[in-house]
Amino acid sequence: MPNARKRSPWDASLIRRAVVDAFAKLSPRAVMKNPVMCVVEVGSVVSSIYLFSATGMDHGSFWFDLQVTLWLWFTVLFANFAEAMAEGRGKAQAAALRRAKSETTAVRLKENGRTEEVPSSQLRAGDIVFVVAGELIPGDGEVIQGVASVDESAITGESAPVIREAGGDRSAVTGGTRVLSDQIKIEVSSNPGETFLDRMIALVEGAERQKTPNEIALNILLAGLTIIFLLAVVTLQAIATYSMVPQSVFVLVSLLVCLIPTTIGGLLSAIGIAGMDRLVQHNVLATSGRAVEAAGDVSTLLLDKTGTITLGNRQASEFIPAPGVSKDQLADAAQLSSLPDETPEGRSIVILAKEVYGLRGREFSELQAEFIPFSATTRMSGIDMEGRVIRKGSTEAVAAFLKERGGSLPDEVRDTVEVVARSGGTPLVVAENNRALGVIHLKDIVKGGMKERFAELRSMGIRTIMITGDNPLTAAAIAREAGVDDFLAEAKPKDKMDLIQREQAEGKLVAMTGDGTNDAPALAQADVGVAMNTGTQAAKEAGNMVDLDSNPTKLIEIVAIGKQLLMTRGALTTFSIANDVAKYFAIIPAMFAGVFPVLAVLNVMHLKNAQSAVLSAVIFNALIIVGLIPLALRGVSYRAMSAEALLRRNLMIYGFGGLASPFLGIKLIDMIITALHLA
Ligand SMILES: Nc1ncnc2c1ncn2[C@@H]1O[C@H](COP(=O)(O)OP(=O)(O)OP(=O)(O)O)[C@@H](O)[C@H]1O
Ligand SMILES: [K+]
Ligand SMILES: [Mg+2]
């Protein structure tokens, strides 16, 4: 992400902005969203009114009442500050992205075949534009002709140029990025205001953030606890009045605020926002908070082979003719069948035929021919011309094609296919009419460092499955080389979906990374669907996350961030509730020690007096929110270990810590404020 990317969340300008925002968030509309803090704010308002009313002024304890009131306001402000801090980096990034949204002129194709210049803001989905080296791409779209290297640093922060090309799985381009070489023809896919950049801005800014079902459930629990304590405090006042020690509004509000779960209530939304922000720092844009949480519980990961595990630039490396067929004959048919084939595979075949076999280049438009484009379902492509029916494709697809025409696949060709596949290559069989002409060897390379990354996923308890449209032998060779746990070969788009649904039916959460149009249905079905930024528009729209770095093993970070988010929320909830229980022991004995001497045994802290006890508890309650902001933003430390061990460890640290800290903290504050004669 540009500019703001490496900025620390503790940058002075971010803090300054968060302080201002903390006050802005006092508005009733903002605070309404958080039931616990809403109660604290109402308490602060009530105390303030009492403080300056006639009864409050001559009450004799103005100094105490004033301090309590101020600390109540601080409690709300600290919670607001936490949320504002969590939002800060995203807002700064959004501002940087807005600057990247510059207006350019686009060269648009008119209906009469001529071109016209229009401002990029006038482009609509379906328009065709041309972009040449040096120009900015005027809108999101799909490359429909040509190849170019593109500088996408405005979006990804990555300065190395990337290849964008028609036909394959690397066809999507983003408005605001720059073409560095060559020329491309683009079909625009978005309308003004709905571009990737617009969505990205809204996302990092948090404008689209919705509470996740987990967050809503936790909020309901916290609201329930708040109501219970509200009733408890009202009842307590009845008892106190009966015992002739009615308590002041200030003491009652203090008691209430100390008992309700203000720590987690104040930090909950900051934890969620910080989790999304951590993803953004890893160049992942998540459109749903729910997906981030699901990532924390994922147990199966599906990856697509070509372009995800391998570099995805399958290149023809050799033509291997069938017995009785010359190399030239095979090269000629391979070239003819690929002339209009805009896939990387197709283009590489044309190049191989020309450069290595010396075939002269031909223009498809000059031939009387019909092109049959490749599809993931037919697994074949080819042309029909002047009585010649030429096809190239996967072994089984071509074998079926030959059988239909009364031919068959010779054993020698099957042997060649096997040799190519065992080496990890993709064999394409070429056939003309009812005769097999030979095999094209397509080579692809497994990306570096895959084995180690998959081993890491395994230690997190995640099973990796590679799915590919390729044949089982190639799939097995690549699966072994990449170190995935399992693979599914000859998969059609529907098979990917079915596999996901089967895993989900067993109650597993499934993550999937992919880039192709044929991956889109599966990306939509997966609980966590991570589309590669290099992929097709269809894939990017179907998933619920986009990885700007297009790194399929990014899921390791995504899972870690998801787990960290869940753990942080769990840890701070435990801490908060344990904390409130402990505060009870600070305040109640102090309130009633005068009338019920037995309560003195509960007064384990030996606080100076009733006022200092109440004030210390309120101050501690407010300060603990600030103290935990770094943890809420950074997340609790995550280590790959079993869920059970993690739970035990967290209960120990945060449960015990939550119980013990108020005793120490409140005692310390009591000593300080009595020394300063504040109470
Ligand atoms: N341009 C093409 N013309 C003819 N056949 C092709 C072409 N491209 C690929 N094939 C064949 O179709 C098969 C399936 O391709 P598809 O793109 O569906 O899957 P894949 O790219 O091999 O795997 P993945 O799902 O990992 O992307 C390939 O294995 C190959 O045999
Ligand atoms: K509290
Ligand atoms: Mg593919």
XYZ file of C-alpha atoms in Angstrom, residues 61-648:
588
model
C -18.116 16.649 48.697
C -17.814 18.758 45.561
C -14.125 17.987 45.109
C -14.735 14.228 45.187
C -17.813 14.487 42.971
C -15.913 16.566 40.429
C -13.080 14.042 40.222
C -15.467 11.123 39.828
C -17.316 12.967 37.056
C -14.107 13.777 35.205
C -12.889 10.188 35.371
C -16.231 8.942 34.088
C -15.830 11.176 31.054
C -12.248 9.966 30.664
C -13.502 6.379 30.616
C -15.640 7.102 27.548
C -12.925 9.195 25.932
C -10.320 6.468 26.428
C -12.588 3.902 24.766
C -13.227 6.319 21.892
C -9.508 6.960 21.627
C -8.864 3.206 21.326
C -11.275 2.960 18.418
C -9.891 6.097 16.779
C -6.344 4.758 17.076
C -7.399 1.507 15.417
C -8.947 3.487 12.559
C -6.077 5.934 12.218
C -3.716 4.113 9.892
C -6.548 3.094 7.568
C -7.750 6.694 7.310
C -4.245 7.877 6.474
C -3.964 5.181 3.818
C -7.331 6.119 2.359
C -6.089 9.685 2.009
C -2.977 8.451 0.179
C -5.089 6.289 -2.151
C -7.376 9.230 -2.936
C -4.351 11.072 -4.228
C -3.668 8.130 -6.582
C -7.142 8.593 -8.038
C -6.154 10.977 -10.750
C -8.172 11.973 -13.755
C -6.766 10.853 -17.126
C -7.931 10.784 -20.705
C -8.875 7.472 -22.226
C -8.737 6.400 -25.862
C -12.123 4.786 -26.358
C -13.259 2.668 -29.309
C -16.349 4.067 -31.039
C -19.022 2.002 -32.727
C -17.792 2.981 -36.186
C -14.382 1.485 -35.393
C -12.660 4.841 -34.839
C -11.387 6.057 -31.509
C -12.156 9.131 -29.433
C -10.585 10.753 -26.383
C -12.771 10.955 -23.275
C -12.084 11.750 -19.619
C -11.613 8.537 -17.650
C -14.495 9.498 -15.359
C -16.871 9.014 -18.292
C -15.949 5.383 -18.886
C -18.631 2.783 -18.282
C -18.591 -0.978 -17.995
C -18.372 -2.503 -21.465
C -16.335 0.319 -23.061
C -13.228 -0.720 -24.987
C -10.090 1.372 -24.507
C -6.513 1.298 -25.767
C -3.573 2.021 -23.498
C 0.035 2.366 -24.675
C 3.354 2.427 -22.838
C 3.689 5.362 -20.464
C -0.040 5.919 -19.992
C -2.206 5.397 -16.945
C -4.856 2.700 -17.230
C -8.098 4.728 -17.119
C -10.331 2.147 -15.414
C -10.621 -1.394 -14.110
C -11.009 -4.040 -16.736
C -9.903 -7.125 -18.523
C -7.144 -7.196 -21.133
C -8.770 -8.544 -24.294
C -5.809 -8.165 -26.587
C -2.064 -7.914 -26.139
C 0.485 -8.235 -23.361
C 2.076 -5.447 -21.360
C 4.177 -4.902 -18.297
C 2.351 -2.765 -15.781
C 3.503 -0.743 -12.778
C 0.908 -1.371 -10.073
C 2.799 0.276 -7.228
C 0.068 2.905 -6.772
C -2.157 0.117 -5.505
C 0.164 -2.564 -4.189
C 3.187 -0.569 -3.069
C 5.290 -3.110 -4.968
C 7.579 -1.460 -7.489
C 8.471 -4.480 -9.666
C 6.385 -4.428 -12.862
C 3.891 -7.226 -13.477
C 2.732 -8.829 -16.708
C -0.882 -8.393 -17.756
C -2.138 -10.297 -20.762
C -5.251 -11.321 -22.626
C -6.753 -14.764 -22.422
C -5.155 -16.261 -19.347
C -5.598 -15.888 -15.629
C -3.536 -12.683 -15.490
C -5.911 -10.505 -17.427
C -7.286 -8.099 -14.834
C -6.003 -4.532 -14.770
C -6.744 -1.827 -12.230
C -7.483 1.808 -12.966
C -4.736 4.149 -11.777
C -1.860 1.770 -12.609
C 0.597 2.518 -15.413
C 1.490 0.590 -18.561
C 5.289 0.461 -18.898
C 5.725 -1.326 -22.212
C 3.696 -2.384 -25.240
C 0.040 -1.739 -25.905
C -3.114 -3.389 -24.623
C -6.796 -3.332 -25.453
C -9.011 -3.350 -22.386
C -12.664 -3.992 -21.813
C -13.706 -1.750 -18.934
C -15.569 -3.593 -16.177
C -16.603 -0.918 -13.694
C -18.698 2.228 -13.674
C -17.503 5.528 -12.202
C -17.492 5.448 -8.404
C -17.488 1.656 -8.256
C -13.884 0.993 -9.154
C -11.432 -1.197 -7.274
C -9.699 1.927 -6.000
C -13.008 3.351 -4.730
C -13.796 0.104 -2.943
C -10.286 -0.083 -1.561
C -10.555 3.453 -0.148
C -13.888 2.696 1.522
C -12.425 -0.493 2.905
C -9.211 0.767 4.470
C -11.111 3.750 5.814
C -13.495 1.386 7.560
C -16.533 3.009 5.981
C -17.918 -0.389 5.033
C -17.110 -2.152 8.262
C -20.002 -4.212 9.573
C -20.059 -5.934 12.931
C -19.474 -9.659 12.558
C -21.977 -12.163 13.987
C -19.441 -12.994 16.724
C -19.067 -9.357 17.657
C -22.830 -8.895 17.748
C -23.202 -11.945 19.999
C -20.516 -10.668 22.349
C -22.127 -7.228 22.401
C -25.436 -8.795 23.392
C -23.715 -10.665 26.224
C -22.052 -7.462 27.420
C -25.370 -5.586 27.235
C -26.962 -8.358 29.302
C -24.262 -8.094 31.960
C -24.728 -4.335 32.006
C -28.463 -4.679 32.670
C -27.830 -7.195 35.479
C -25.373 -4.842 37.186
C -27.719 -1.896 36.698
C -30.397 -3.824 38.598
C -27.833 -4.846 41.224
C -26.858 -1.230 41.841
C -30.486 -0.120 42.125
C -31.162 -2.924 44.625
C -28.068 -1.996 46.533
C -29.269 1.576 46.948
C -32.537 0.210 48.368
C -30.593 -1.808 50.936
C -28.327 1.119 51.680
C -31.259 3.450 52.222
C -32.858 0.895 54.494
C -29.582 0.701 56.402
C -29.604 4.485 56.753
C -26.532 4.951 54.536
C -28.039 6.073 51.222
C -25.262 6.537 48.674
C -24.764 9.566 46.458
C -25.408 9.463 42.715
C -21.660 9.738 42.185
C -20.902 6.649 44.226
C -23.693 4.675 42.567
C -22.613 5.595 39.050
C -18.998 4.787 39.967
C -20.025 1.417 41.295
C -22.029 0.687 38.162
C -19.236 1.725 35.801
C -16.707 -0.341 37.722
C -18.897 -3.438 37.614
C -20.011 -3.407 33.993
C -17.520 -4.827 31.455
C -16.053 -1.488 30.357
C -12.631 -2.890 29.492
C -13.811 -5.213 26.737
C -16.747 -2.922 25.918
C -14.286 -0.119 25.300
C -11.824 -2.171 23.278
C -14.069 -4.542 21.318
C -14.422 -2.525 18.144
C -10.760 -1.484 18.232
C -9.781 -5.167 18.275
C -11.894 -5.870 15.181
C -10.670 -2.823 13.269
C -7.051 -3.541 14.193
C -7.417 -7.086 12.831
C -8.610 -5.756 9.462
C -5.830 -3.176 9.543
C -3.209 -5.876 10.148
C -4.443 -7.589 7.011
C -4.142 -4.351 5.061
C -0.547 -4.026 6.300
C 0.017 -7.455 4.758
C -1.478 -6.160 1.502
C -4.679 -8.159 1.898
C -8.026 -6.437 1.443
C -10.864 -8.216 3.209
C -14.378 -7.203 2.277
C -15.907 -9.024 5.227
C -14.888 -9.131 8.858
C -16.623 -12.455 9.096
C -14.103 -13.916 6.634
C -11.247 -12.689 8.812
C -12.713 -14.509 11.802
C -13.400 -17.623 9.713
C -9.731 -17.560 8.686
C -8.849 -18.115 12.333
C -10.699 -21.437 12.324
C -9.919 -22.731 8.837
C -9.016 -26.407 8.602
C -8.806 -27.007 4.853
C -7.088 -24.942 2.204
C -7.723 -25.465 -1.487
C -5.269 -24.099 -3.996
C -5.443 -23.960 -7.713
C -2.335 -25.309 -9.469
C -1.574 -23.152 -12.472
C -0.666 -19.625 -11.463
C -1.159 -20.282 -7.774
C 1.313 -23.032 -6.931
C 3.200 -22.677 -10.191
C 4.286 -19.465 -11.879
C 1.366 -19.952 -14.233
C 3.171 -19.018 -17.351
C 2.905 -22.407 -19.058
C 5.196 -22.324 -22.066
C 5.419 -24.762 -24.946
C 8.919 -26.245 -24.879
C 8.833 -29.099 -27.372
C 6.758 -30.750 -30.088
C 6.922 -34.571 -29.943
C 5.391 -36.122 -33.083
C 3.436 -39.399 -33.236
C 4.965 -42.282 -35.232
C 4.835 -41.575 -38.965
C 4.294 -37.839 -38.477
C 7.029 -35.329 -39.232
C 7.963 -32.584 -36.778
C 7.007 -29.969 -39.329
C 3.580 -31.491 -39.801
C 2.958 -31.407 -36.056
C 4.358 -27.891 -35.688
C 2.162 -26.678 -38.558
C -1.027 -28.090 -37.024
C -0.069 -26.861 -33.554
C 0.557 -23.374 -34.913
C -2.649 -23.232 -36.941
C -4.748 -24.335 -33.986
C -3.159 -21.651 -31.806
C -3.090 -18.594 -34.074
C -6.130 -16.920 -32.503
C -5.657 -18.612 -29.091
C -5.017 -15.692 -26.720
C -4.133 -17.911 -23.728
C -0.464 -17.859 -22.622
C -0.291 -21.512 -23.697
C -1.645 -20.700 -27.149
C 0.718 -17.791 -27.704
C 3.728 -19.789 -26.568
C 2.902 -22.507 -29.121
C 2.845 -19.968 -31.953
C 6.192 -18.603 -30.785
C 7.780 -22.058 -30.502
C 6.577 -22.996 -33.984
C 8.039 -19.810 -35.424
C 11.321 -19.553 -33.531
C 12.385 -23.177 -33.228
C 10.691 -24.825 -36.156
C 11.086 -21.892 -38.483
C 7.454 -21.812 -39.559
C 6.590 -18.522 -41.149
C 4.105 -16.434 -39.217
C 0.553 -16.458 -40.503
C -2.342 -14.166 -39.829
C -5.499 -15.867 -38.679
C -7.626 -13.186 -40.301
C -6.245 -14.156 -43.719
C -7.439 -17.737 -43.364
C -10.906 -19.046 -44.122
C -11.224 -20.620 -40.726
C -13.368 -20.819 -37.645
C -11.716 -20.724 -34.229
C -12.860 -22.979 -31.385
C -11.652 -21.264 -28.208
C -10.380 -23.079 -25.133
C -12.735 -23.647 -22.232
C -12.094 -25.290 -18.876
C -15.028 -27.612 -19.541
C -14.027 -28.896 -22.997
C -10.280 -28.701 -22.270
C -9.654 -28.253 -25.999
C -9.175 -25.520 -28.547
C -8.550 -25.501 -32.271
C -9.749 -24.459 -35.722
C -11.926 -25.725 -38.536
C -10.615 -24.738 -41.989
C -10.919 -25.995 -45.556
C -11.904 -29.504 -44.516
C -9.227 -29.674 -41.809
C -10.471 -30.074 -38.246
C -7.552 -29.453 -35.900
C -7.767 -29.756 -32.130
C -5.311 -29.551 -29.283
C -6.099 -30.223 -25.642
C -5.905 -32.535 -22.690
C -5.235 -36.211 -23.469
C -8.646 -37.456 -22.460
C -10.475 -34.670 -24.280
C -8.581 -35.316 -27.515
C -8.938 -39.105 -27.139
C -12.707 -38.628 -26.929
C -12.590 -36.315 -29.947
C -10.701 -38.948 -31.984
C -13.010 -41.748 -30.921
C -16.020 -39.756 -32.124
C -14.407 -39.587 -35.565
C -13.499 -43.251 -35.697
C -9.849 -42.793 -34.777
C -7.886 -43.589 -31.647
C -4.899 -42.458 -29.642
C -1.815 -44.611 -30.490
C 0.000 -46.235 -27.552
C 3.204 -44.377 -28.474
C 1.424 -41.058 -28.007
C 0.062 -42.238 -24.657
C 3.624 -43.145 -23.656
C 4.876 -39.678 -24.602
C 2.038 -38.112 -22.644
C 3.040 -40.129 -19.596
C 6.707 -39.119 -19.815
C 5.767 -35.421 -20.079
C 3.245 -35.634 -17.241
C 5.578 -37.499 -14.891
C 8.078 -34.682 -15.278
C 5.437 -32.249 -14.019
C 4.773 -30.835 -17.492
C 1.361 -30.487 -19.118
C 0.945 -32.565 -22.296
C -1.338 -31.178 -24.990
C -2.265 -33.723 -27.643
C -2.699 -32.407 -31.187
C -5.081 -34.138 -33.583
C -6.210 -33.497 -37.127
C -9.459 -35.048 -38.341
C -9.258 -38.622 -37.022
C -5.511 -38.810 -36.512
C -3.269 -37.938 -33.556
C -0.260 -35.899 -34.697
C 1.698 -35.769 -31.464
C 2.213 -33.985 -28.175
C 3.109 -30.440 -27.148
C 5.082 -30.262 -23.905
C 3.981 -27.278 -21.798
C 6.363 -26.435 -18.986
C 5.532 -24.645 -15.780
C 7.630 -23.928 -12.726
C 6.680 -24.410 -9.071
C 7.085 -21.136 -7.167
C 9.959 -20.984 -4.693
C 9.620 -21.742 -0.973
C 6.309 -23.567 -1.313
C 7.332 -26.685 0.618
C 8.323 -24.781 3.747
C 5.168 -22.691 3.687
C 2.908 -25.724 3.342
C 4.763 -27.406 6.220
C 3.969 -24.334 8.307
C 0.289 -24.611 7.417
C 0.398 -28.268 8.442
C 1.761 -27.315 11.870
C -1.230 -24.981 12.235
C -3.463 -28.015 11.627
C -4.467 -26.999 8.109
C -4.692 -29.560 5.300
C -3.725 -28.311 1.848
C -5.362 -29.680 -1.285
C -4.273 -28.718 -4.789
C -7.027 -28.726 -7.423
C -6.257 -28.630 -11.089
C -7.808 -29.146 -14.480
C -4.599 -30.904 -15.457
C -4.174 -34.683 -15.703
C -3.476 -36.844 -12.594
C 0.161 -37.605 -13.463
C 1.143 -33.960 -13.885
C -0.866 -33.122 -10.800
C 0.918 -35.815 -8.760
C 4.349 -34.622 -9.902
C 3.593 -30.977 -9.043
C 1.875 -31.939 -5.766
C 4.983 -33.855 -4.703
C 7.298 -31.036 -5.682
C 5.214 -28.380 -3.917
C 4.563 -30.500 -0.815
C 0.761 -30.260 -0.650
C -1.090 -32.895 1.385
C -3.492 -34.009 -1.332
C -4.640 -33.187 -4.859
C -7.661 -33.411 -7.126
C -6.901 -33.705 -10.853
C -9.018 -33.251 -13.992
C -11.270 -31.026 -11.945
C -13.881 -28.995 -13.761
C -15.116 -25.760 -12.138
C -18.071 -27.633 -10.655
C -15.766 -30.205 -8.991
C -14.013 -27.454 -7.044
C -17.382 -26.306 -5.695
C -18.398 -29.852 -4.815
C -15.166 -30.475 -2.923
C -15.704 -27.322 -0.869
C -19.316 -28.237 -0.121
C -18.269 -31.742 0.972
C -15.709 -30.338 3.402
C -18.201 -27.767 4.694
C -20.810 -30.497 5.217
C -18.346 -32.112 7.630
C -18.409 -28.882 9.600
C -15.023 -27.672 8.367
C -14.229 -24.117 7.425
C -12.641 -23.983 3.998
C -10.294 -21.421 2.532
C -9.547 -21.242 -1.141
C -7.098 -19.232 -3.172
C -7.511 -18.858 -6.891
C -7.229 -16.527 -9.813
C -9.155 -17.885 -12.771
C -12.676 -17.210 -13.966
C -13.269 -20.922 -13.470
C -12.314 -20.481 -9.784
C -14.977 -17.834 -9.187
C -17.864 -20.111 -8.087
C -15.561 -21.941 -5.659
C -14.138 -18.679 -4.302
C -17.674 -17.533 -3.601
C -18.569 -20.798 -1.888
C -15.479 -20.938 0.357
C -15.648 -19.436 3.851
C -12.450 -17.582 3.069
C -12.005 -16.885 -0.648
C -8.702 -15.186 -1.427
C -8.394 -13.941 -4.996
C -5.013 -13.086 -6.446
C -4.770 -9.469 -7.534
C -3.177 -10.691 -10.774
C -6.251 -12.818 -11.461
C -9.392 -12.214 -13.439
C -12.086 -9.685 -12.466
C -14.524 -12.549 -11.945
C -12.274 -14.143 -9.324
C -11.673 -10.832 -7.550
C -15.376 -10.147 -7.303
C -16.308 -13.641 -6.134
C -13.883 -13.909 -3.215
C -14.074 -12.061 0.091
C -10.392 -11.106 0.132
C -7.933 -9.906 -2.482
C -4.211 -10.418 -2.018
C -2.459 -7.500 -3.665
C 0.819 -9.439 -3.676
C -0.845 -12.427 -5.386
C 0.955 -14.803 -3.092
C -1.041 -18.008 -2.514
C 0.780 -18.811 0.712
C -0.347 -15.455 2.113
C -3.048 -17.561 3.694
C -0.555 -18.410 6.427
C -0.533 -14.777 7.510
C -4.282 -14.481 7.011
C -4.879 -17.497 9.262
C -2.461 -16.199 11.886
C -4.180 -12.789 11.870
C -7.607 -14.436 12.146
C -6.487 -16.605 15.051
C -4.871 -13.625 16.700
C -8.081 -11.633 16.380
C -10.154 -14.377 17.996
C -7.577 -14.890 20.735
C -7.225 -11.195 21.495
C -10.958 -10.803 21.856
C -11.178 -13.902 24.052
C -8.242 -12.855 26.203
C -9.501 -9.322 26.793
C -13.042 -10.528 27.528
C -11.653 -12.894 30.161
C -9.493 -10.139 31.563
C -12.347 -7.644 31.633
C -14.794 -9.836 33.504
C -12.201 -11.074 36.012
C -11.230 -7.472 36.550
C -14.763 -6.353 37.343
C -15.216 -9.104 39.917
C -12.109 -7.886 41.718
C -13.303 -4.270 41.756
C -16.399 -5.378 43.604
C -14.183 -6.213 46.574
C -12.654 -2.779 46.504
C -15.846 -0.786 46.555
C -18.519 -2.666 48.495
C -16.573 -3.046 51.753
C -15.621 0.616 51.614
C -19.239 1.667 51.086
C -20.663 -0.333 53.956
C -17.834 -0.892 56.393
C -19.339 1.826 58.593
C -22.688 0.118 59.040
C -21.733 -3.524 58.690
C -18.435 -4.004 60.506
C -18.361 -7.652 59.348
C -17.651 -6.362 55.861
C -14.328 -5.139 57.132
C -12.944 -8.645 56.601
C -13.591 -8.153 52.904
C -11.648 -4.935 52.986
C -8.476 -6.791 52.093
C -6.922 -3.786 50.433
C -7.098 -1.535 53.470
C -7.902 1.473 51.395
C -7.718 4.810 53.107
C -11.414 5.669 53.232
C -14.663 5.154 51.348
C -14.100 8.086 49.003
C -10.565 7.153 48.104
C -11.692 3.553 47.516
C -14.406 4.593 45.070
C -12.241 7.144 43.303
C -9.298 4.732 43.006
C -11.546 2.080 41.503
C -12.965 4.499 38.919
C -9.504 5.765 37.996
C -8.163 2.233 37.678
C -11.172 1.260 35.589
C -10.469 4.099 33.150
C -6.695 3.677 33.014
C -6.844 -0.054 32.339
C -8.531 0.731 28.998
C -5.633 2.945 27.960
C -3.148 0.400 29.266
C -4.622 -2.319 27.099
C -4.857 -0.286 23.873
C -1.425 -1.474 22.629
C -2.442 -5.092 23.186
C -5.795 -4.576 21.464
C -4.104 -2.973 18.448
C -1.152 -5.338 18.202
C -3.058 -8.497 19.146
C -1.898 -11.085 21.668
C 1.154 -12.980 20.513
C 0.311 -15.922 18.338
C 2.191 -19.197 18.300
C 1.320 -22.304 16.309
C 0.079 -24.640 19.036
C -3.035 -26.671 19.753
C -6.224 -24.766 20.487
C -6.493 -26.431 23.895
C -3.002 -25.438 24.997
C -3.660 -21.902 23.817
C -6.888 -21.700 25.784
C -5.219 -22.945 28.959
